[in-house]
Short mmCIF file of C-alpha atoms and ligand atoms in Angstrom, two decimals:
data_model
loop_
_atom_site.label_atom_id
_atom_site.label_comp_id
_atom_site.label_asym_id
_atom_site.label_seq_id
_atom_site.Cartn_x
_atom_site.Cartn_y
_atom_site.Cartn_z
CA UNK A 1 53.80 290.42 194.86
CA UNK A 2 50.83 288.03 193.64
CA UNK A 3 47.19 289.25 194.32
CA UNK A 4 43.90 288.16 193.98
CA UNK A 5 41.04 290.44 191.81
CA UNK A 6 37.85 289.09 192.71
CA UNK A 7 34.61 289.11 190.47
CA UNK A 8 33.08 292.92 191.36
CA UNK A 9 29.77 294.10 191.66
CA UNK A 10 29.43 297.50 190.41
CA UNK A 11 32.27 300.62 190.44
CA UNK A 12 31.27 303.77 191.74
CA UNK A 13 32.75 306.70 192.74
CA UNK A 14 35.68 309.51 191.13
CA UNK A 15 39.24 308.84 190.97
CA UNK A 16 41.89 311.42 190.05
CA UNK A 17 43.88 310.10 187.24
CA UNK A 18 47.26 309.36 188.19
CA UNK A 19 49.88 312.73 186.57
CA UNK A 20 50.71 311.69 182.85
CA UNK A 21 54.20 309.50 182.94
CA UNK A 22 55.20 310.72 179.10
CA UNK A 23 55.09 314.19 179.75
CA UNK A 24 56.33 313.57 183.75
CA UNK A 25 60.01 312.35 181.85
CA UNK A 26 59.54 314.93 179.39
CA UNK A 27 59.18 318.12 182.29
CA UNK A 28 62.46 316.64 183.85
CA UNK A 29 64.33 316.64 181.46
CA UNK A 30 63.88 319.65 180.26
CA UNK A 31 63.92 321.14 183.48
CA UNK A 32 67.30 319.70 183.58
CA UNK A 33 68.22 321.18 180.13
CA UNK A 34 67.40 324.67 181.12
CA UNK A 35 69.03 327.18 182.64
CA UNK A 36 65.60 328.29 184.62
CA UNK A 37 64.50 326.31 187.22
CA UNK A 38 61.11 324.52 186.23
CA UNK A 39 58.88 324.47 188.83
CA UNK A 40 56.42 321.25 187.98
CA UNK A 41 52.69 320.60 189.49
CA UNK A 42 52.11 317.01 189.81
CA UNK A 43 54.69 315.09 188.90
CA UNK A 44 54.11 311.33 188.74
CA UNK A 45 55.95 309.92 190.96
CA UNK A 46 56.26 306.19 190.41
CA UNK A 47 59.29 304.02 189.55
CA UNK A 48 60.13 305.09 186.07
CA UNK A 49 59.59 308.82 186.39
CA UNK A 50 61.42 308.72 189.97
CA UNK A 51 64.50 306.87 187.35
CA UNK A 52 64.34 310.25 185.02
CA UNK A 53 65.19 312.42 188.25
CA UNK A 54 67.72 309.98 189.62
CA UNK A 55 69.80 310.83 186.11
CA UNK A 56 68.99 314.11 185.47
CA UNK A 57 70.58 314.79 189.00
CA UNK A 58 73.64 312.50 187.73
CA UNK A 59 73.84 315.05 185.13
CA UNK A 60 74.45 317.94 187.53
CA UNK A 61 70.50 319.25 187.70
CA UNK A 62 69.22 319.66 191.74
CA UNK A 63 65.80 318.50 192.35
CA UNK A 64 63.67 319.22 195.14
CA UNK A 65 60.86 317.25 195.93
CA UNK A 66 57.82 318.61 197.86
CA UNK A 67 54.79 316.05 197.54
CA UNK A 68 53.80 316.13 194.52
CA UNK A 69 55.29 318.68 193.10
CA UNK A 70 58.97 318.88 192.16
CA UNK A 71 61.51 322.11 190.93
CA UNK A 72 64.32 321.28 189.00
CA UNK A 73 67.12 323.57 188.74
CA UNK A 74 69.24 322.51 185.48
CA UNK A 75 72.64 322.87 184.16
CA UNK A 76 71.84 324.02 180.78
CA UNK A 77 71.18 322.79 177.14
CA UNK A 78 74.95 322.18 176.53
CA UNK A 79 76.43 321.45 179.98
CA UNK A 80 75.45 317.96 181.22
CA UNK A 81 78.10 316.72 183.56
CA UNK A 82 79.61 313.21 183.33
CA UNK A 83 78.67 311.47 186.23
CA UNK A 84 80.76 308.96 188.04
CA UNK A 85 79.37 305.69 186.83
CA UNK A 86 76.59 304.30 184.89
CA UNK A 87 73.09 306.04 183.98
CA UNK A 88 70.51 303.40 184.90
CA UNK A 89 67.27 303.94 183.68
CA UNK A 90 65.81 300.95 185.36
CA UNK A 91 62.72 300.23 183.07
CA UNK A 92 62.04 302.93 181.68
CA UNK A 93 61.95 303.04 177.64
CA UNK A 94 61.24 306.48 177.57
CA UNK A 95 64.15 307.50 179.59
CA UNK A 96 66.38 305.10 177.56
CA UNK A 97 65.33 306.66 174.11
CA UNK A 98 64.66 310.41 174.49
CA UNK A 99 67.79 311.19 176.93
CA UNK A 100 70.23 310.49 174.26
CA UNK A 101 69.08 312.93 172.54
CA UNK A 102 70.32 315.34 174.62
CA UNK A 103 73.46 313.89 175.41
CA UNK A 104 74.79 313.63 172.28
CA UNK A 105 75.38 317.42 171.92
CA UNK A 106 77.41 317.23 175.23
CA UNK A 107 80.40 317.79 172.92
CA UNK A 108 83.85 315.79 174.54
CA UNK A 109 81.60 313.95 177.17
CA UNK A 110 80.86 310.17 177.53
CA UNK A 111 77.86 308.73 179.15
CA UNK A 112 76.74 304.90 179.45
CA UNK A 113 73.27 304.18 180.19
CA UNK A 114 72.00 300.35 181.48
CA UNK A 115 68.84 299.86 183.01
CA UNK A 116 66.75 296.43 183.62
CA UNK A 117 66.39 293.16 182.10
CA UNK A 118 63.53 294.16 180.25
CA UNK A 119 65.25 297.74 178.88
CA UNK A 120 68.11 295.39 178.04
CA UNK A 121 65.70 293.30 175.54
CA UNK A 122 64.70 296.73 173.67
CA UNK A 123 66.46 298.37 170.72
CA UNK A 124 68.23 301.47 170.67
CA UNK A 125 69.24 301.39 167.25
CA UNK A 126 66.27 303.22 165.99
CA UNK A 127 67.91 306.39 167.91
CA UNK A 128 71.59 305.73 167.47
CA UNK A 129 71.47 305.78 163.85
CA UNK A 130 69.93 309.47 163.41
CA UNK A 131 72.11 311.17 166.42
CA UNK A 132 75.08 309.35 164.30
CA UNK A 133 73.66 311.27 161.12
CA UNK A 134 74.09 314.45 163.00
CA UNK A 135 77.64 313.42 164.07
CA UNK A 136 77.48 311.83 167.75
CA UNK A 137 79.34 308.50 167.92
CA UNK A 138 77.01 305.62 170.08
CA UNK A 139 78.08 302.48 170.68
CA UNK A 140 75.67 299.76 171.95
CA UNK A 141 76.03 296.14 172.80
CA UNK A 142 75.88 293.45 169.81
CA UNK A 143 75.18 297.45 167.93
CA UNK A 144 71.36 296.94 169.00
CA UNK A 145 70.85 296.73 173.06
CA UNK A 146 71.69 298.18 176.41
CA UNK A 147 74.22 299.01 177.58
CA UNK A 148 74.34 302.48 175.11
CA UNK A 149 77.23 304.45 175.12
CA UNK A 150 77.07 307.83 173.78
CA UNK A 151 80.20 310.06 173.37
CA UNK A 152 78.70 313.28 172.43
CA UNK A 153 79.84 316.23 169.61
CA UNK A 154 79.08 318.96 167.68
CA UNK A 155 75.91 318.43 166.16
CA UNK A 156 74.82 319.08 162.75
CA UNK A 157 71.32 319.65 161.80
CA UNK A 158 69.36 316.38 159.67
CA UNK A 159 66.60 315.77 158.04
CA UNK A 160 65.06 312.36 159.35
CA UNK A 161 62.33 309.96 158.46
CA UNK A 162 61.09 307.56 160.98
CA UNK A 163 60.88 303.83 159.67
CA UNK A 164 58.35 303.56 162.40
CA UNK A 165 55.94 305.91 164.18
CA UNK A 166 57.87 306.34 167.62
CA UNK A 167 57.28 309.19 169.83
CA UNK A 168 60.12 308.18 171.23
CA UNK A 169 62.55 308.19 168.47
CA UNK A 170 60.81 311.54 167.07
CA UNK A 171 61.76 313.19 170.91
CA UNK A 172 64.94 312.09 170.76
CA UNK A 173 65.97 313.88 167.52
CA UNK A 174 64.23 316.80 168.14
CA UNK A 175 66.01 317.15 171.45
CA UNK A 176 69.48 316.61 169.83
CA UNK A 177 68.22 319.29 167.43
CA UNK A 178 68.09 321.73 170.02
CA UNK A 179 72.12 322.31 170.09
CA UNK A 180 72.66 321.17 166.93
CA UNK A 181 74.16 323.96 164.36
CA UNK A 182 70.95 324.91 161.98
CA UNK A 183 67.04 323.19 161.53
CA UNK A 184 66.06 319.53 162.23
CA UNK A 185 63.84 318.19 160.60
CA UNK A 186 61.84 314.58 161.61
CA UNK A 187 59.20 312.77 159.38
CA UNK A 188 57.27 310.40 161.24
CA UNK A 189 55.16 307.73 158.47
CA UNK A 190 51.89 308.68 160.97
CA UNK A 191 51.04 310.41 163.53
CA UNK A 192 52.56 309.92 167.17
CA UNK A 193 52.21 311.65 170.63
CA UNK A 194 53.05 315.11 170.20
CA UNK A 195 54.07 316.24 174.24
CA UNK A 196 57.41 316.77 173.03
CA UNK A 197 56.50 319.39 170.26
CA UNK A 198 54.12 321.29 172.51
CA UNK A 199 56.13 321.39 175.30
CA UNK A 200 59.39 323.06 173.33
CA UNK A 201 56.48 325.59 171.77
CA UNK A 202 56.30 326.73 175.60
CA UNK A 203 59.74 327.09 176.16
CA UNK A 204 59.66 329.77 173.21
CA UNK A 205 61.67 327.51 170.50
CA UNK A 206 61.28 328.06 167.22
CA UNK A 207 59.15 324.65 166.28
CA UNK A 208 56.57 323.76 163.57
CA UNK A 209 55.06 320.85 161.90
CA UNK A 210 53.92 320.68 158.19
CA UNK A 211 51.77 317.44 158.28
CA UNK A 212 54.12 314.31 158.81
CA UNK A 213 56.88 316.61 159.60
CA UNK A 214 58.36 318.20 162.27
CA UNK A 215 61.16 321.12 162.46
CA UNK A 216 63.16 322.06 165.30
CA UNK A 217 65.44 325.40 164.94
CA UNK A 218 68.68 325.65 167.40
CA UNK A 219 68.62 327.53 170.18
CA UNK A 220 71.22 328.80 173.50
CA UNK A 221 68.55 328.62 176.42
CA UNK A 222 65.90 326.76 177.25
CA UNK A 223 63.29 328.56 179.63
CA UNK A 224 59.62 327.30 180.96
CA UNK A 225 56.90 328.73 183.02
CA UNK A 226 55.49 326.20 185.64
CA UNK A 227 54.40 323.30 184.15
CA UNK A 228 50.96 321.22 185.98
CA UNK A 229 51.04 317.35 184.53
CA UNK A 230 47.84 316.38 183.42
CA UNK A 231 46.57 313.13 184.14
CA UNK A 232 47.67 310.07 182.45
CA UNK A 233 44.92 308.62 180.02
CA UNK A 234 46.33 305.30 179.45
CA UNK A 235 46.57 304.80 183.33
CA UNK A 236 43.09 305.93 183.46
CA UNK A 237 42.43 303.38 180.68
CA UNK A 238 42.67 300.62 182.99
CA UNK A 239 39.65 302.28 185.50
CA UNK A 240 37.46 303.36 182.69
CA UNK A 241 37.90 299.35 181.01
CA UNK A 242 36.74 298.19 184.68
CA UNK A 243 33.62 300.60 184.64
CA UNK A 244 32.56 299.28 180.95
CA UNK A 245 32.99 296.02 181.76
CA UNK A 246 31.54 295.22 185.36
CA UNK A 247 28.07 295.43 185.19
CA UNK A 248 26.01 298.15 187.16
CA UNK A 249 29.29 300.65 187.42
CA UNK A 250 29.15 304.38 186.38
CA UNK A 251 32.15 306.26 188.03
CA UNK A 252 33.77 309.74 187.28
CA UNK A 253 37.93 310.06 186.09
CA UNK A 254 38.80 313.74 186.39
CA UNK A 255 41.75 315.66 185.13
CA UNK A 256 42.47 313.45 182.43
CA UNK A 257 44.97 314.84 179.61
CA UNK A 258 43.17 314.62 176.28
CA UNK A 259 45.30 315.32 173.75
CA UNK A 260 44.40 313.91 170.52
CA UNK A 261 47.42 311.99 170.39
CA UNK A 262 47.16 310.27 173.52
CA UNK A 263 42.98 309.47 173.28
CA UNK A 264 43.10 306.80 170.35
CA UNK A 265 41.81 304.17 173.26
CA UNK A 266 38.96 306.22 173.93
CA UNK A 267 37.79 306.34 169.95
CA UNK A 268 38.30 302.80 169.92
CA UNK A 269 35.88 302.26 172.91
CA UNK A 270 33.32 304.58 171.45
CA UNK A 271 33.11 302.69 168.52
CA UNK A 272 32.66 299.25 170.34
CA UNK A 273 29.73 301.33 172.12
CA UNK A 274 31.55 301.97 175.20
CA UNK A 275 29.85 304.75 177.46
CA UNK A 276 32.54 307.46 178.02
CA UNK A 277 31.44 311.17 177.82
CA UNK A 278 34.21 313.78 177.88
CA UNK A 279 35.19 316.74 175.91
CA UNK A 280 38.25 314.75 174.21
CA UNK A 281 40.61 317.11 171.59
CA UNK A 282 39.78 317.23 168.15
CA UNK A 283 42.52 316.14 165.89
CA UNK A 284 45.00 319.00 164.63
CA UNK A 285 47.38 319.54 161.91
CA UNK A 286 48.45 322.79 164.55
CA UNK A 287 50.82 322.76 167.00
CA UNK A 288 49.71 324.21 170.27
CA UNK A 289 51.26 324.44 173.82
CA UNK A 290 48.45 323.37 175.76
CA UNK A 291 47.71 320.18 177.17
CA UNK A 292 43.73 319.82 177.18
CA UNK A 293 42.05 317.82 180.41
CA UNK A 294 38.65 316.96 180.85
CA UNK A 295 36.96 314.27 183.30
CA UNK A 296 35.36 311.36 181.76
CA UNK A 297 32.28 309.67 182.86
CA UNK A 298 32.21 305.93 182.36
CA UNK A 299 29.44 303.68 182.59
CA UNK A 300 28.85 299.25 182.40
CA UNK A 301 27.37 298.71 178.66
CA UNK A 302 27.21 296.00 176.17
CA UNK A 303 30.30 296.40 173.43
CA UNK A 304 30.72 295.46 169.84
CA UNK A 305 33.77 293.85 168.54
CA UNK A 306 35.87 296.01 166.09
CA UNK A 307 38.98 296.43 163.92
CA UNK A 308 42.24 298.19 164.83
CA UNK A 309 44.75 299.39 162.26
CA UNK A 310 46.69 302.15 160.69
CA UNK A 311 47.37 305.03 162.00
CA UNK A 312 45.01 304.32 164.75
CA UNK A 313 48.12 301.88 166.23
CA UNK A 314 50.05 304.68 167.44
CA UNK A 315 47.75 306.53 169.38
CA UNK A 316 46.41 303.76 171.16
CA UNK A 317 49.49 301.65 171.41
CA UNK A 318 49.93 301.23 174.96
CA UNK A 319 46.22 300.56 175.37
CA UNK A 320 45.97 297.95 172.52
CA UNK A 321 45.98 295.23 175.52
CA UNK A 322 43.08 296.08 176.80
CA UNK A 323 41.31 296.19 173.56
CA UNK A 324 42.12 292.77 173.66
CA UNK A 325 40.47 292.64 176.62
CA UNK A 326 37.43 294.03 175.47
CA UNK A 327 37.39 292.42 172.59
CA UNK A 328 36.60 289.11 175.19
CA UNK A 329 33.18 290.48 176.17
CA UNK A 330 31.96 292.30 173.20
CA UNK A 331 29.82 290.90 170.54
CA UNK A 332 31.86 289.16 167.27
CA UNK A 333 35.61 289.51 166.47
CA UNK A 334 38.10 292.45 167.56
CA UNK A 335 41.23 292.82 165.05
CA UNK A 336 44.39 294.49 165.75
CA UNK A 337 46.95 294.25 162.95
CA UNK A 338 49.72 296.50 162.09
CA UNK A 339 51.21 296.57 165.94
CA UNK A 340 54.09 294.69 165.62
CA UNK A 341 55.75 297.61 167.70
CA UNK A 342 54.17 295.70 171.12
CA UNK A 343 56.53 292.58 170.56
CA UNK A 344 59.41 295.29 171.63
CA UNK A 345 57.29 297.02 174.81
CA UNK A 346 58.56 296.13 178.03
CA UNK A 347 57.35 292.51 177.12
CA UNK A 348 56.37 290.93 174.08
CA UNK A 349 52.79 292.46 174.61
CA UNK A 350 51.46 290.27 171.75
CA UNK A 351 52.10 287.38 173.10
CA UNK A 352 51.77 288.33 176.82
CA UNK A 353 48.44 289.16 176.39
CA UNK A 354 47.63 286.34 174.15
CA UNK A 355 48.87 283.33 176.58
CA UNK A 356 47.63 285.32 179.82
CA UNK A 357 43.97 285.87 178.46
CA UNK A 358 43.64 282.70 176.78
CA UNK A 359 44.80 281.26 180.51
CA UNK A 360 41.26 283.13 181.59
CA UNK A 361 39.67 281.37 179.12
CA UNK A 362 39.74 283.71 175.91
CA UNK A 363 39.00 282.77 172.52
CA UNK A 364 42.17 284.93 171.16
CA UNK A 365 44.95 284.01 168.52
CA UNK A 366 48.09 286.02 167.78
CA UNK A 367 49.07 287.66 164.35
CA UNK A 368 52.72 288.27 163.50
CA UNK A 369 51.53 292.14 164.01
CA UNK A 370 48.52 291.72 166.06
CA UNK A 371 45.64 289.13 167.62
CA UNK A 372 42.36 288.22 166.78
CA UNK A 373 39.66 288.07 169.82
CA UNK A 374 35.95 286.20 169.40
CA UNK A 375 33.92 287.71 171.72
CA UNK A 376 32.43 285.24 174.00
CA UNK A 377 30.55 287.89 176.44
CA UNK A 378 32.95 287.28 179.36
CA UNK A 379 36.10 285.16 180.83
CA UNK A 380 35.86 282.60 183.59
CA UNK A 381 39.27 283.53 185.05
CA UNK A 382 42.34 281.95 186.66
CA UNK A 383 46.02 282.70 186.85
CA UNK A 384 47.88 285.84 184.81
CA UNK A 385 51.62 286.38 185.17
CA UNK A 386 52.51 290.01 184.58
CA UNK A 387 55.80 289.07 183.91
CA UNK A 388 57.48 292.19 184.97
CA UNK A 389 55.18 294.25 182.47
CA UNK A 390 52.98 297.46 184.44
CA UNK A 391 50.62 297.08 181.99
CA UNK A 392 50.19 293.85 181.96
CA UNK A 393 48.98 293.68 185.75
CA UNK A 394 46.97 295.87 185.24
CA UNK A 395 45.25 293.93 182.33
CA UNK A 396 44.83 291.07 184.73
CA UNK A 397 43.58 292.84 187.45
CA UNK A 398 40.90 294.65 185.42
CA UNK A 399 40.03 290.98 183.72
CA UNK A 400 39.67 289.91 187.44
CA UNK A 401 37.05 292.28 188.25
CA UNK A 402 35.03 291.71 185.46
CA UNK A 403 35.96 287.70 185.36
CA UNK A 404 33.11 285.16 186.67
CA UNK A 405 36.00 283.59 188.88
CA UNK A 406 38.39 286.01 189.75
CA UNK A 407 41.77 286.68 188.46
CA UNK A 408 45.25 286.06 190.70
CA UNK A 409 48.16 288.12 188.94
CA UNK A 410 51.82 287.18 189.74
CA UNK A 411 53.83 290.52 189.85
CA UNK A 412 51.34 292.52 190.72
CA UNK A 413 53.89 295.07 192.13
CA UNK A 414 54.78 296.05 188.52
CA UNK A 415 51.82 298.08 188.55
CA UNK A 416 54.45 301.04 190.70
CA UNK A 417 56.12 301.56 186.94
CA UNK A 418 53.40 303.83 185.85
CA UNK A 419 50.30 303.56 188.53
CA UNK A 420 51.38 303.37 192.22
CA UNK A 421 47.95 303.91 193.47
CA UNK A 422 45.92 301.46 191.01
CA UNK A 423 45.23 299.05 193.93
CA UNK A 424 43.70 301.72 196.13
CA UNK A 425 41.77 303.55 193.44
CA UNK A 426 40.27 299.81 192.34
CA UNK A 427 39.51 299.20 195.96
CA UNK A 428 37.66 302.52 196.60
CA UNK A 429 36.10 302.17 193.45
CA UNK A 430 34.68 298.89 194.43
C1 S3P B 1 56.08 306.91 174.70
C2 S3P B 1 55.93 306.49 173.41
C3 S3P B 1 55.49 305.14 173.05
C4 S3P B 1 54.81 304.43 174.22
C5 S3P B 1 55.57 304.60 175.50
C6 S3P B 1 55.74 306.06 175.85
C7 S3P B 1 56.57 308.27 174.94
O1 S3P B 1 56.61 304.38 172.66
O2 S3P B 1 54.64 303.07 173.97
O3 S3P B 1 54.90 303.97 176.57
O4 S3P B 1 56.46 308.78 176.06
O5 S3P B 1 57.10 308.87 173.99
P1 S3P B 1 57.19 304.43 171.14
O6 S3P B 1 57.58 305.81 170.85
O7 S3P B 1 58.38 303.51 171.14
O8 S3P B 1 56.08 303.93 170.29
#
């Protein structure tokens, strides 16, 4: 689906944040590991979340689904079934890396898992080789890519560092440490998102971090009290980059999950002299169970171009696109180096959003690990091809808005990944 995002006047008005899409897989599976059933508020239901119910219920768990809120009733932390044919995750990453984890203590079962073109671009080595460590046997195509086999075992307890700060990776092995015999332990070289960690703190496992590193102790059952999703904050990134951009716009977000981990966007911002109020989390060595909301009000203001790097990368990673975006209208150069992690997104973010804003007219070069912006106060606007990437339509439909010309994405419909409702929240909001 192509569609046209026409220059807006100012954006007014509250939108709900769409429910939070890393903890949404997260719930389920879990939910499908216990032997409880999990009753979850708010579940986001969009394409890659609906994929994480469509295999946990391969796996033996029942789901019912009643608006927006879903109960699964799971088979238990060591009694996955092995379903008929192949898992497919469809485009999900998340899905792809953390469910592994979990499968790999199904001891004498086999599971393949496939999902789209894109999934089949993204490596899985980075979570074969620890759930090999602890003594699963995975076999994936050309020993890198989808399809993944994983003929699960016994596990034994490791002691793992990350090569490079995944959330994804760090789930997976602390999952598989679950049913594995004794105390896992996973280093991660900086910070990631932490949903994983608080929500196994809930379900009353034995769990702590000591800075960089995370343990996991074994345990027999899984149990959680209902679970409400909090609202996504890198969906809501997209609506609160449209209110600082288009000029004359103040609008509300409400019930948006900030976690520390998850609101690296939002420092960024600030420090470009972006106009976001909210009662974000303060960063914490301490685990705790909760996830924080608050809304955020968002008004139009001028920006200042800045520097991303370090451990900043991580907690803004799926938001570094629209940096670049911002980056277009602020004053002087934005930097963001140390992110060669987007080249293996669902696209080659670097250079998707290098070629699609410089098609709007931006002044922006790509690094091996990053891209250089010069702020030239706006973009005329043109043609953006989302290339099957969510985020990436999103990018161009928010550069439409604020564009002198308007923006026409191609693949609009990609948008359903993460945000189903993104068109209808822009519209009202306009
Ligand atoms: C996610 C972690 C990040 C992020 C992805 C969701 C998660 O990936 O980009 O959209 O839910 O754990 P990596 O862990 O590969 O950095």
């Amino acid at each position: 689906m192509n569609m046209r995002f026409e220059p807006a006047h100012a954006l007014s008005g509250t939108v709900r944040a769409p429910a939070d899409k890393s903890i949404s897989h997260r719930v389920a599976l879990l939910g499908a590991m216990s032997s409880e059933p999990l009753r979850i508020e708010r579940y986001l239901h969009a394409a890659d979340t609906t994929s994480t119910l469509e295999a946990v219920q391969a796996l033996g768990a029942l789901v019912e689904v009643n608006g927006e809120n879903v109960v699964v009733r799971g088979s238990g932390l060591r009694e996955a079934r092995e379903p008929e044919g192949t898992i497919d995750v469809g485009n999900a990453g998340t899905l792809m890396r953390l469910l592994p984890g979990w499968l790999a203590a199904q001891e004498g079962r086999s599971f393949t898992l496939d999902g789209d073109e894109s999934i089949r671009r993204r490596p899985v080595d980075r979570i074969a080789a620890p759930l090999e460590q602890m003594g699963a046997d995975l076999r994936a195509r050309d020993g890198r890519f989808a399809p993944l086999e994983v003929h699960g075992a016994h596990l034994r307890a490791i002691s793992y560092e990350l090569e490079v700060p995944s959330a994804q990776v760090k789930s997976c092995v602390l999952f598989a440490g679950l049913a594995a015999d004794g105390a896992t332990t996973v280093g991660e070289p900086t910070r990631s998102r932490d949903h994983t960690e608080r929500l196994l703190l809930r379900a009353g496992v034995a769990i702590h971090r000591n800075g960089r590193h995370v343990t996991v102790v074994n345990t027999d059952e899984l149990a959680l009290e209902p679970i409400s999703v909090p609202g996504d904050p890198s969906s809501a990134a997209f609506l609160i980059a449209a209110g600082v951009l288009v000029p004359g716009s103040r609008l509300l977000i409400s019930d948006v999950g900030v976690n520390w981990t998850r609101v690296g966007f939002l420092r960024i911002l600030r420090r470009m002299r972006g106009i976001v109020l909210g009662d974000l989390e303060d960063e914490s060595g301490e685990l705790t169970r909760d996830e924080p909301v608050s809304d955020l009000d968002v008004a139009h203001g001028a920006l200042e171009g800045t520097v991303v790097e370090g451990e900043e990368v991580p907690l803004a990673i799926d938001e570094l696109p629209l940096v670049a975006l911002l980056g277009c209208f602020a004053e002087g150069e934005t930097l963001v180096r140390g992110a060669q992690e987007l080249r293996v997104k669902e696209t080659d973010r670097i250079a998707g959003v290098v070629d699609g804003l410089r098609g709007l007219g931006a002044e922006i070069e790509a690094t091996p690990d990053g891209f250089v912006v010069q702020g030239t106060g706006g973009l005329r606007g043109g043609t953006i091809d989302a290339q099957g990437d969510h985020r990436m339509a999103m990018v161009g439909a928010v550069a439409g808005l604020a564009s002198k010309e308007g923006v026409e994405v191609i693949g609009m419909g990609a948008a359903a990944v993460s945000y189903p409702g993104f068109i209808e929240d822009v519209q009202r909001l306009c």
